Amino acid sequence: MSESVHPVPEDFNARIGARELDELNDLANADPDRFWLDQARRLTWNKFPTKAGDWSFKEDDFHIQWFADGELNLSVNCLDRHLAEHGDRTALIFEADEPGEGHRWTYRQLYEETCRFANLLKSRGVAKGDRVMIYMPMIPEAAAAMLACARIGAIHSVVFGGFSPDSLAGRIADCDACAVITADEGVRGGKKIPLKRNVDTALETRDVPTVIVVARTGAEVAMKDGRDIRYADVREGLSTECNPEIMRAEDPLFILYTSGSTGKPKGVVHTTGGYATWAATTFDWIFDYRLDDIFWCTADIGWITGHSYVVYGPLANRATSVMFDGVPNYPDFGRFWETVDRLGVTIFYTAPTAIRALMREGDEPVKRHSRKSIRLLGTVGEPINPEAWEWYWRVVGDGRCPVVDTWWQTETGGILISPFPGATEMKPGSATKPLPGIHPLLVDAAHRVLEGPASGNLCLSGSWPGQMRTVWNDHFRFFETYFKTYSGLYFTGDGCRRDEDGYYWITGRVDDVINVSGHRIGTAEVESSLVSHPKVAEAAVVGFPHDIKGQAIYAYVTLNAGEEGGDELRKELVQEVRHDIGALAAPEKIHFTLALPKTRSGKIMRRILRKIAEGATDGFGDTSTLADPSVVEALLAGRQ
Ligand code: PRX
């Protein structure tokens, strides 16, 4: 692992330098209540809270609340309060799949469109607390739809457009949604995605009263009478004013489904005041935002990164945010940098998987474009290997832009561990240090808290405003998943090393979650999809290292008696997973085997399966507890 150190580039004049960061840390430690209330002051409240955090991670008194007696509306914070002086400022730059085919919305336009959507939802009976699904491309209307829900107090749940109709249906059922907002089609990398058709398929199992369809391509789509509304047909008649619902800080803002180690995806619930404070604060701190910046986070709004750093964080800070509806390699591998030059992007935030894919194409597609507008680079979603970090720094940033490697999770609402670009020396591959007020701990298998340089499981010993509050409809699962393993601590699911300088190096998930191209996939979900195929008896899924994706999916499959494995069946199984979950969960390798390595009590030894998938030929540890140790030899012989 590289241990080179990069100082803050000399001419990077950040608002928060080393001294200011020390002050923030000092205040956060000395008077947390005041510190957090200070951060909450970034927002405009109808009633400012009197108290910051009130929480306990202990089983007998388990609760998490932030700013509980405060009242506010997040759409007001992202829109109304900017209008008087900045109504004509660009809020969103829509960058379509085809370069240059986008357009811009000012804050006033976004406000008006948000109010229109809000009024449309209200006219369909959607009210405070109701759940609304958003299944849309990266178009400004998607942001307006999210903000419209926030405006009327409805809880939005955005589902990434790459998820299958089955996945969408499962989420609609889980949160009992009463409306779906979608588009006719999406377009990515020149390919059409039949969003409305997917919604129709999803709703075959469970219908909803209202489907709103925004035109993206203008394609003909089926419309169901009484349920489906073409937004374009009603838009003119909708008022551009809509009174915001005043929300309590702890009222839910959104549900975002994410994969865990067991069962179906969990509905991660974020609430209004704490989440908004955290998104706004971290955006300001880590991206050193200035009014003339053009901020581009390449994430989709279907993921938490899109929620916090395409929509809520930037808009609460009155920023100009790019919504990118394309892919890094279309029309060619220079797409990011061509777009950066054309739009004048100053802050660029993307995922290591994209950086690795671009790095493989060499420097030319980067160097072909000037990139001189960029002043700050960021990464998120998975560990970045030092080699990719150095390339990003040297080739994309010309060695003059700080790189912020930001560690966080759907559950954390916003960034928790990251350099401050103007204050923290960078070590390629390390997310560096916790933000002020954040208290990470490393814990070993015997539940001992480790001091100094050490490797262990990453936990947090206290709450922060952006922490998730519950799993939708399953508060018990919330506690069991995150707070039970290590009593009194929030367990992240990540492994981590802390070095002699107190820098954190995230090593990846230690649970049964696979991080494919920065997307979280639960092994249990893929396994349950595989075994739903009539020929499959059993399946065990693990991750293995992949040059571009970080990790890819390796599936071990046993077949029912008399069935034969082969390429045809492999294709069918991949198809099954694409159908049940989505293309992003498709196994890279499928290994047919007569048996899985199991203990005498029948537990699959995943440790061995992981090793074999990684390419190991020995070092399987103690295999004496296996019911049939010869299974290992057979698996090695059949490795894919
Ligand atoms: O394993 C960590 C990895 O992504 C997981 C969270 O995934 P998700 O909830 O989908 O959110 C992704 C975007 C915030 C974490 O448990 N991860 C995220 N950022 C980093 C990371 N691993 C290493 N370094 C990072 N910067």
JSON list of N, CA and C in Angstrom, two decimals, residues 191-233:
[
{"chain": "A", "resi": 191, "resn": "LYS", "atom": "N", "xyz": [-28.45, 4.14, -25.40]},
{"chain": "A", "resi": 191, "resn": "LYS", "atom": "CA", "xyz": [-29.47, 3.08, -25.32]},
{"chain": "A", "resi": 191, "resn": "LYS", "atom": "C", "xyz": [-30.69, 3.57, -24.55]},
{"chain": "A", "resi": 192, "resn": "LYS", "atom": "N", "xyz": [-31.85, 3.15, -25.04]},
{"chain": "A", "resi": 192, "resn": "LYS", "atom": "CA", "xyz": [-33.10, 3.55, -24.39]},
{"chain": "A", "resi": 192, "resn": "LYS", "atom": "C", "xyz": [-33.42, 2.62, -23.22]},
{"chain": "A", "resi": 193, "resn": "ILE", "atom": "N", "xyz": [-33.97, 3.19, -22.16]},
{"chain": "A", "resi": 193, "resn": "ILE", "atom": "CA", "xyz": [-34.41, 2.39, -21.01]},
{"chain": "A", "resi": 193, "resn": "ILE", "atom": "C", "xyz": [-35.92, 2.60, -20.86]},
{"chain": "A", "resi": 194, "resn": "PRO", "atom": "N", "xyz": [-36.71, 1.53, -20.98]},
{"chain": "A", "resi": 194, "resn": "PRO", "atom": "CA", "xyz": [-38.17, 1.67, -21.01]},
{"chain": "A", "resi": 194, "resn": "PRO", "atom": "C", "xyz": [-38.75, 1.89, -19.61]},
{"chain": "A", "resi": 195, "resn": "LEU", "atom": "N", "xyz": [-38.56, 3.08, -19.07]},
{"chain": "A", "resi": 195, "resn": "LEU", "atom": "CA", "xyz": [-38.96, 3.31, -17.67]},
{"chain": "A", "resi": 195, "resn": "LEU", "atom": "C", "xyz": [-40.46, 3.10, -17.45]},
{"chain": "A", "resi": 196, "resn": "LYS", "atom": "N", "xyz": [-41.27, 3.73, -18.32]},
{"chain": "A", "resi": 196, "resn": "LYS", "atom": "CA", "xyz": [-42.72, 3.62, -18.09]},
{"chain": "A", "resi": 196, "resn": "LYS", "atom": "C", "xyz": [-43.18, 2.17, -18.24]},
{"chain": "A", "resi": 197, "resn": "ARG", "atom": "N", "xyz": [-42.61, 1.48, -19.22]},
{"chain": "A", "resi": 197, "resn": "ARG", "atom": "CA", "xyz": [-42.99, 0.06, -19.39]},
{"chain": "A", "resi": 197, "resn": "ARG", "atom": "C", "xyz": [-42.62, -0.73, -18.14]},
{"chain": "A", "resi": 198, "resn": "ASN", "atom": "N", "xyz": [-41.45, -0.45, -17.59]},
{"chain": "A", "resi": 198, "resn": "ASN", "atom": "CA", "xyz": [-41.04, -1.13, -16.35]},
{"chain": "A", "resi": 198, "resn": "ASN", "atom": "C", "xyz": [-42.02, -0.84, -15.22]},
{"chain": "A", "resi": 199, "resn": "VAL", "atom": "N", "xyz": [-42.46, 0.41, -15.14]},
{"chain": "A", "resi": 199, "resn": "VAL", "atom": "CA", "xyz": [-43.42, 0.77, -14.09]},
{"chain": "A", "resi": 199, "resn": "VAL", "atom": "C", "xyz": [-44.71, -0.04, -14.29]},
{"chain": "A", "resi": 200, "resn": "ASP", "atom": "N", "xyz": [-45.18, -0.09, -15.54]},
{"chain": "A", "resi": 200, "resn": "ASP", "atom": "CA", "xyz": [-46.40, -0.86, -15.81]},
{"chain": "A", "resi": 200, "resn": "ASP", "atom": "C", "xyz": [-46.24, -2.31, -15.37]},
{"chain": "A", "resi": 201, "resn": "THR", "atom": "N", "xyz": [-45.09, -2.89, -15.68]},
{"chain": "A", "resi": 201, "resn": "THR", "atom": "CA", "xyz": [-44.86, -4.29, -15.29]},
{"chain": "A", "resi": 201, "resn": "THR", "atom": "C", "xyz": [-44.85, -4.41, -13.77]},
{"chain": "A", "resi": 202, "resn": "ALA", "atom": "N", "xyz": [-44.18, -3.47, -13.11]},
{"chain": "A", "resi": 202, "resn": "ALA", "atom": "CA", "xyz": [-44.12, -3.51, -11.65]},
{"chain": "A", "resi": 202, "resn": "ALA", "atom": "C", "xyz": [-45.52, -3.41, -11.06]},
{"chain": "A", "resi": 203, "resn": "LEU", "atom": "N", "xyz": [-46.36, -2.60, -11.67]},
{"chain": "A", "resi": 203, "resn": "LEU", "atom": "CA", "xyz": [-47.68, -2.36, -11.09]},
{"chain": "A", "resi": 203, "resn": "LEU", "atom": "C", "xyz": [-48.67, -3.47, -11.40]},
{"chain": "A", "resi": 204, "resn": "GLU", "atom": "N", "xyz": [-48.25, -4.45, -12.23]},
{"chain": "A", "resi": 204, "resn": "GLU", "atom": "CA", "xyz": [-49.13, -5.60, -12.47]},
{"chain": "A", "resi": 204, "resn": "GLU", "atom": "C", "xyz": [-49.36, -6.37, -11.18]},
{"chain": "A", "resi": 205, "resn": "THR", "atom": "N", "xyz": [-48.35, -6.39, -10.32]},
{"chain": "A", "resi": 205, "resn": "THR", "atom": "CA", "xyz": [-48.51, -7.12, -9.07]},
{"chain": "A", "resi": 205, "resn": "THR", "atom": "C", "xyz": [-49.16, -6.27, -7.99]},
{"chain": "A", "resi": 206, "resn": "ARG", "atom": "N", "xyz": [-48.97, -4.97, -8.07]},
{"chain": "A", "resi": 206, "resn": "ARG", "atom": "CA", "xyz": [-49.53, -4.12, -7.04]},
{"chain": "A", "resi": 206, "resn": "ARG", "atom": "C", "xyz": [-49.71, -2.72, -7.61]},
{"chain": "A", "resi": 207, "resn": "ASP", "atom": "N", "xyz": [-50.96, -2.35, -7.83]},
{"chain": "A", "resi": 207, "resn": "ASP", "atom": "CA", "xyz": [-51.20, -1.07, -8.50]},
{"chain": "A", "resi": 207, "resn": "ASP", "atom": "C", "xyz": [-51.17, 0.09, -7.51]},
{"chain": "A", "resi": 208, "resn": "VAL", "atom": "N", "xyz": [-51.01, 1.29, -8.03]},
{"chain": "A", "resi": 208, "resn": "VAL", "atom": "CA", "xyz": [-51.09, 2.50, -7.21]},
{"chain": "A", "resi": 208, "resn": "VAL", "atom": "C", "xyz": [-52.12, 3.42, -7.86]},
{"chain": "A", "resi": 209, "resn": "PRO", "atom": "N", "xyz": [-52.66, 4.38, -7.12]},
{"chain": "A", "resi": 209, "resn": "PRO", "atom": "CA", "xyz": [-53.69, 5.25, -7.70]},
{"chain": "A", "resi": 209, "resn": "PRO", "atom": "C", "xyz": [-53.16, 6.23, -8.75]},
{"chain": "A", "resi": 210, "resn": "THR", "atom": "N", "xyz": [-51.87, 6.61, -8.66]},
{"chain": "A", "resi": 210, "resn": "THR", "atom": "CA", "xyz": [-51.38, 7.68, -9.52]},
{"chain": "A", "resi": 210, "resn": "THR", "atom": "C", "xyz": [-50.01, 7.38, -10.10]},
{"chain": "A", "resi": 211, "resn": "VAL", "atom": "N", "xyz": [-49.89, 7.55, -11.44]},
{"chain": "A", "resi": 211, "resn": "VAL", "atom": "CA", "xyz": [-48.58, 7.49, -12.08]},
{"chain": "A", "resi": 211, "resn": "VAL", "atom": "C", "xyz": [-48.42, 8.77, -12.90]},
{"chain": "A", "resi": 212, "resn": "ILE", "atom": "N", "xyz": [-47.36, 9.50, -12.63]},
{"chain": "A", "resi": 212, "resn": "ILE", "atom": "CA", "xyz": [-47.09, 10.73, -13.37]},
{"chain": "A", "resi": 212, "resn": "ILE", "atom": "C", "xyz": [-45.94, 10.45, -14.34]},
{"chain": "A", "resi": 213, "resn": "VAL", "atom": "N", "xyz": [-46.16, 10.78, -15.62]},
{"chain": "A", "resi": 213, "resn": "VAL", "atom": "CA", "xyz": [-45.17, 10.45, -16.64]},
{"chain": "A", "resi": 213, "resn": "VAL", "atom": "C", "xyz": [-44.61, 11.73, -17.26]},
{"chain": "A", "resi": 214, "resn": "VAL", "atom": "N", "xyz": [-43.31, 11.94, -17.06]},
{"chain": "A", "resi": 214, "resn": "VAL", "atom": "CA", "xyz": [-42.64, 13.09, -17.66]},
{"chain": "A", "resi": 214, "resn": "VAL", "atom": "C", "xyz": [-42.09, 12.66, -19.02]},
{"chain": "A", "resi": 215, "resn": "ALA", "atom": "N", "xyz": [-42.16, 13.55, -20.00]},
{"chain": "A", "resi": 215, "resn": "ALA", "atom": "CA", "xyz": [-41.63, 13.21, -21.33]},
{"chain": "A", "resi": 215, "resn": "ALA", "atom": "C", "xyz": [-40.12, 13.44, -21.35]},
{"chain": "A", "resi": 216, "resn": "ARG", "atom": "N", "xyz": [-39.38, 12.40, -21.67]},
{"chain": "A", "resi": 216, "resn": "ARG", "atom": "CA", "xyz": [-37.93, 12.56, -21.85]},
{"chain": "A", "resi": 216, "resn": "ARG", "atom": "C", "xyz": [-37.56, 12.38, -23.32]},
{"chain": "A", "resi": 217, "resn": "THR", "atom": "N", "xyz": [-38.05, 11.28, -23.92]},
{"chain": "A", "resi": 217, "resn": "THR", "atom": "CA", "xyz": [-37.76, 11.04, -25.34]},
{"chain": "A", "resi": 217, "resn": "THR", "atom": "C", "xyz": [-38.98, 11.32, -26.22]},
{"chain": "A", "resi": 218, "resn": "GLY", "atom": "N", "xyz": [-40.14, 11.40, -25.61]},
{"chain": "A", "resi": 218, "resn": "GLY", "atom": "CA", "xyz": [-41.37, 11.59, -26.38]},
{"chain": "A", "resi": 218, "resn": "GLY", "atom": "C", "xyz": [-41.90, 10.29, -26.97]},
{"chain": "A", "resi": 219, "resn": "ALA", "atom": "N", "xyz": [-41.37, 9.17, -26.53]},
{"chain": "A", "resi": 219, "resn": "ALA", "atom": "CA", "xyz": [-41.82, 7.88, -27.06]},
{"chain": "A", "resi": 219, "resn": "ALA", "atom": "C", "xyz": [-43.28, 7.63, -26.71]},
{"chain": "A", "resi": 220, "resn": "GLU", "atom": "N", "xyz": [-43.94, 6.87, -27.57]},
{"chain": "A", "resi": 220, "resn": "GLU", "atom": "CA", "xyz": [-45.31, 6.44, -27.29]},
{"chain": "A", "resi": 220, "resn": "GLU", "atom": "C", "xyz": [-45.27, 5.45, -26.13]},
{"chain": "A", "resi": 221, "resn": "VAL", "atom": "N", "xyz": [-46.04, 5.70, -25.10]},
{"chain": "A", "resi": 221, "resn": "VAL", "atom": "CA", "xyz": [-46.11, 4.71, -24.02]},
{"chain": "A", "resi": 221, "resn": "VAL", "atom": "C", "xyz": [-47.56, 4.44, -23.68]},
{"chain": "A", "resi": 222, "resn": "ALA", "atom": "N", "xyz": [-47.82, 3.26, -23.17]},
{"chain": "A", "resi": 222, "resn": "ALA", "atom": "CA", "xyz": [-49.19, 2.91, -22.79]},
{"chain": "A", "resi": 222, "resn": "ALA", "atom": "C", "xyz": [-49.60, 3.78, -21.61]},
{"chain": "A", "resi": 223, "resn": "MET", "atom": "N", "xyz": [-50.85, 4.23, -21.59]},
{"chain": "A", "resi": 223, "resn": "MET", "atom": "CA", "xyz": [-51.35, 5.03, -20.48]},
{"chain": "A", "resi": 223, "resn": "MET", "atom": "C", "xyz": [-52.62, 4.37, -19.95]},
{"chain": "A", "resi": 224, "resn": "LYS", "atom": "N", "xyz": [-52.71, 4.25, -18.64]},
{"chain": "A", "resi": 224, "resn": "LYS", "atom": "CA", "xyz": [-53.90, 3.62, -18.06]},
{"chain": "A", "resi": 224, "resn": "LYS", "atom": "C", "xyz": [-54.86, 4.71, -17.60]},
{"chain": "A", "resi": 225, "resn": "ASP", "atom": "N", "xyz": [-56.07, 4.63, -18.09]},
{"chain": "A", "resi": 225, "resn": "ASP", "atom": "CA", "xyz": [-57.07, 5.65, -17.77]},
{"chain": "A", "resi": 225, "resn": "ASP", "atom": "C", "xyz": [-57.30, 5.77, -16.28]},
{"chain": "A", "resi": 226, "resn": "GLY", "atom": "N", "xyz": [-57.34, 7.02, -15.82]},
{"chain": "A", "resi": 226, "resn": "GLY", "atom": "CA", "xyz": [-57.64, 7.25, -14.42]},
{"chain": "A", "resi": 226, "resn": "GLY", "atom": "C", "xyz": [-56.43, 7.17, -13.51]},
{"chain": "A", "resi": 227, "resn": "ARG", "atom": "N", "xyz": [-55.40, 6.47, -13.96]},
{"chain": "A", "resi": 227, "resn": "ARG", "atom": "CA", "xyz": [-54.21, 6.32, -13.13]},
{"chain": "A", "resi": 227, "resn": "ARG", "atom": "C", "xyz": [-53.05, 7.16, -13.65]},
{"chain": "A", "resi": 228, "resn": "ASP", "atom": "N", "xyz": [-52.83, 7.11, -14.95]},
{"chain": "A", "resi": 228, "resn": "ASP", "atom": "CA", "xyz": [-51.62, 7.71, -15.52]},
{"chain": "A", "resi": 228, "resn": "ASP", "atom": "C", "xyz": [-51.89, 9.13, -16.01]},
{"chain": "A", "resi": 229, "resn": "ILE", "atom": "N", "xyz": [-50.96, 10.01, -15.70]},
{"chain": "A", "resi": 229, "resn": "ILE", "atom": "CA", "xyz": [-51.09, 11.41, -16.12]},
{"chain": "A", "resi": 229, "resn": "ILE", "atom": "C", "xyz": [-49.82, 11.81, -16.86]},
{"chain": "A", "resi": 230, "resn": "ARG", "atom": "N", "xyz": [-50.00, 12.36, -18.06]},
{"chain": "A", "resi": 230, "resn": "ARG", "atom": "CA", "xyz": [-48.83, 12.93, -18.74]},
{"chain": "A", "resi": 230, "resn": "ARG", "atom": "C", "xyz": [-48.58, 14.30, -18.13]},
{"chain": "A", "resi": 231, "resn": "TYR", "atom": "N", "xyz": [-47.41, 14.48, -17.58]},
{"chain": "A", "resi": 231, "resn": "TYR", "atom": "CA", "xyz": [-47.11, 15.75, -16.93]},
{"chain": "A", "resi": 231, "resn": "TYR", "atom": "C", "xyz": [-47.29, 16.92, -17.90]},
{"chain": "A", "resi": 232, "resn": "ALA", "atom": "N", "xyz": [-46.86, 16.72, -19.15]},
{"chain": "A", "resi": 232, "resn": "ALA", "atom": "CA", "xyz": [-46.94, 17.80, -20.13]},
{"chain": "A", "resi": 232, "resn": "ALA", "atom": "C", "xyz": [-48.39, 18.23, -20.37]},
{"chain": "A", "resi": 233, "resn": "ASP", "atom": "N", "xyz": [-49.34, 17.30, -20.23]},
{"chain": "A", "resi": 233, "resn": "ASP", "atom": "CA", "xyz": [-50.75, 17.63, -20.48]},
{"chain": "A", "resi": 233, "resn": "ASP", "atom": "C", "xyz": [-51.33, 18.53, -19.40]}
]
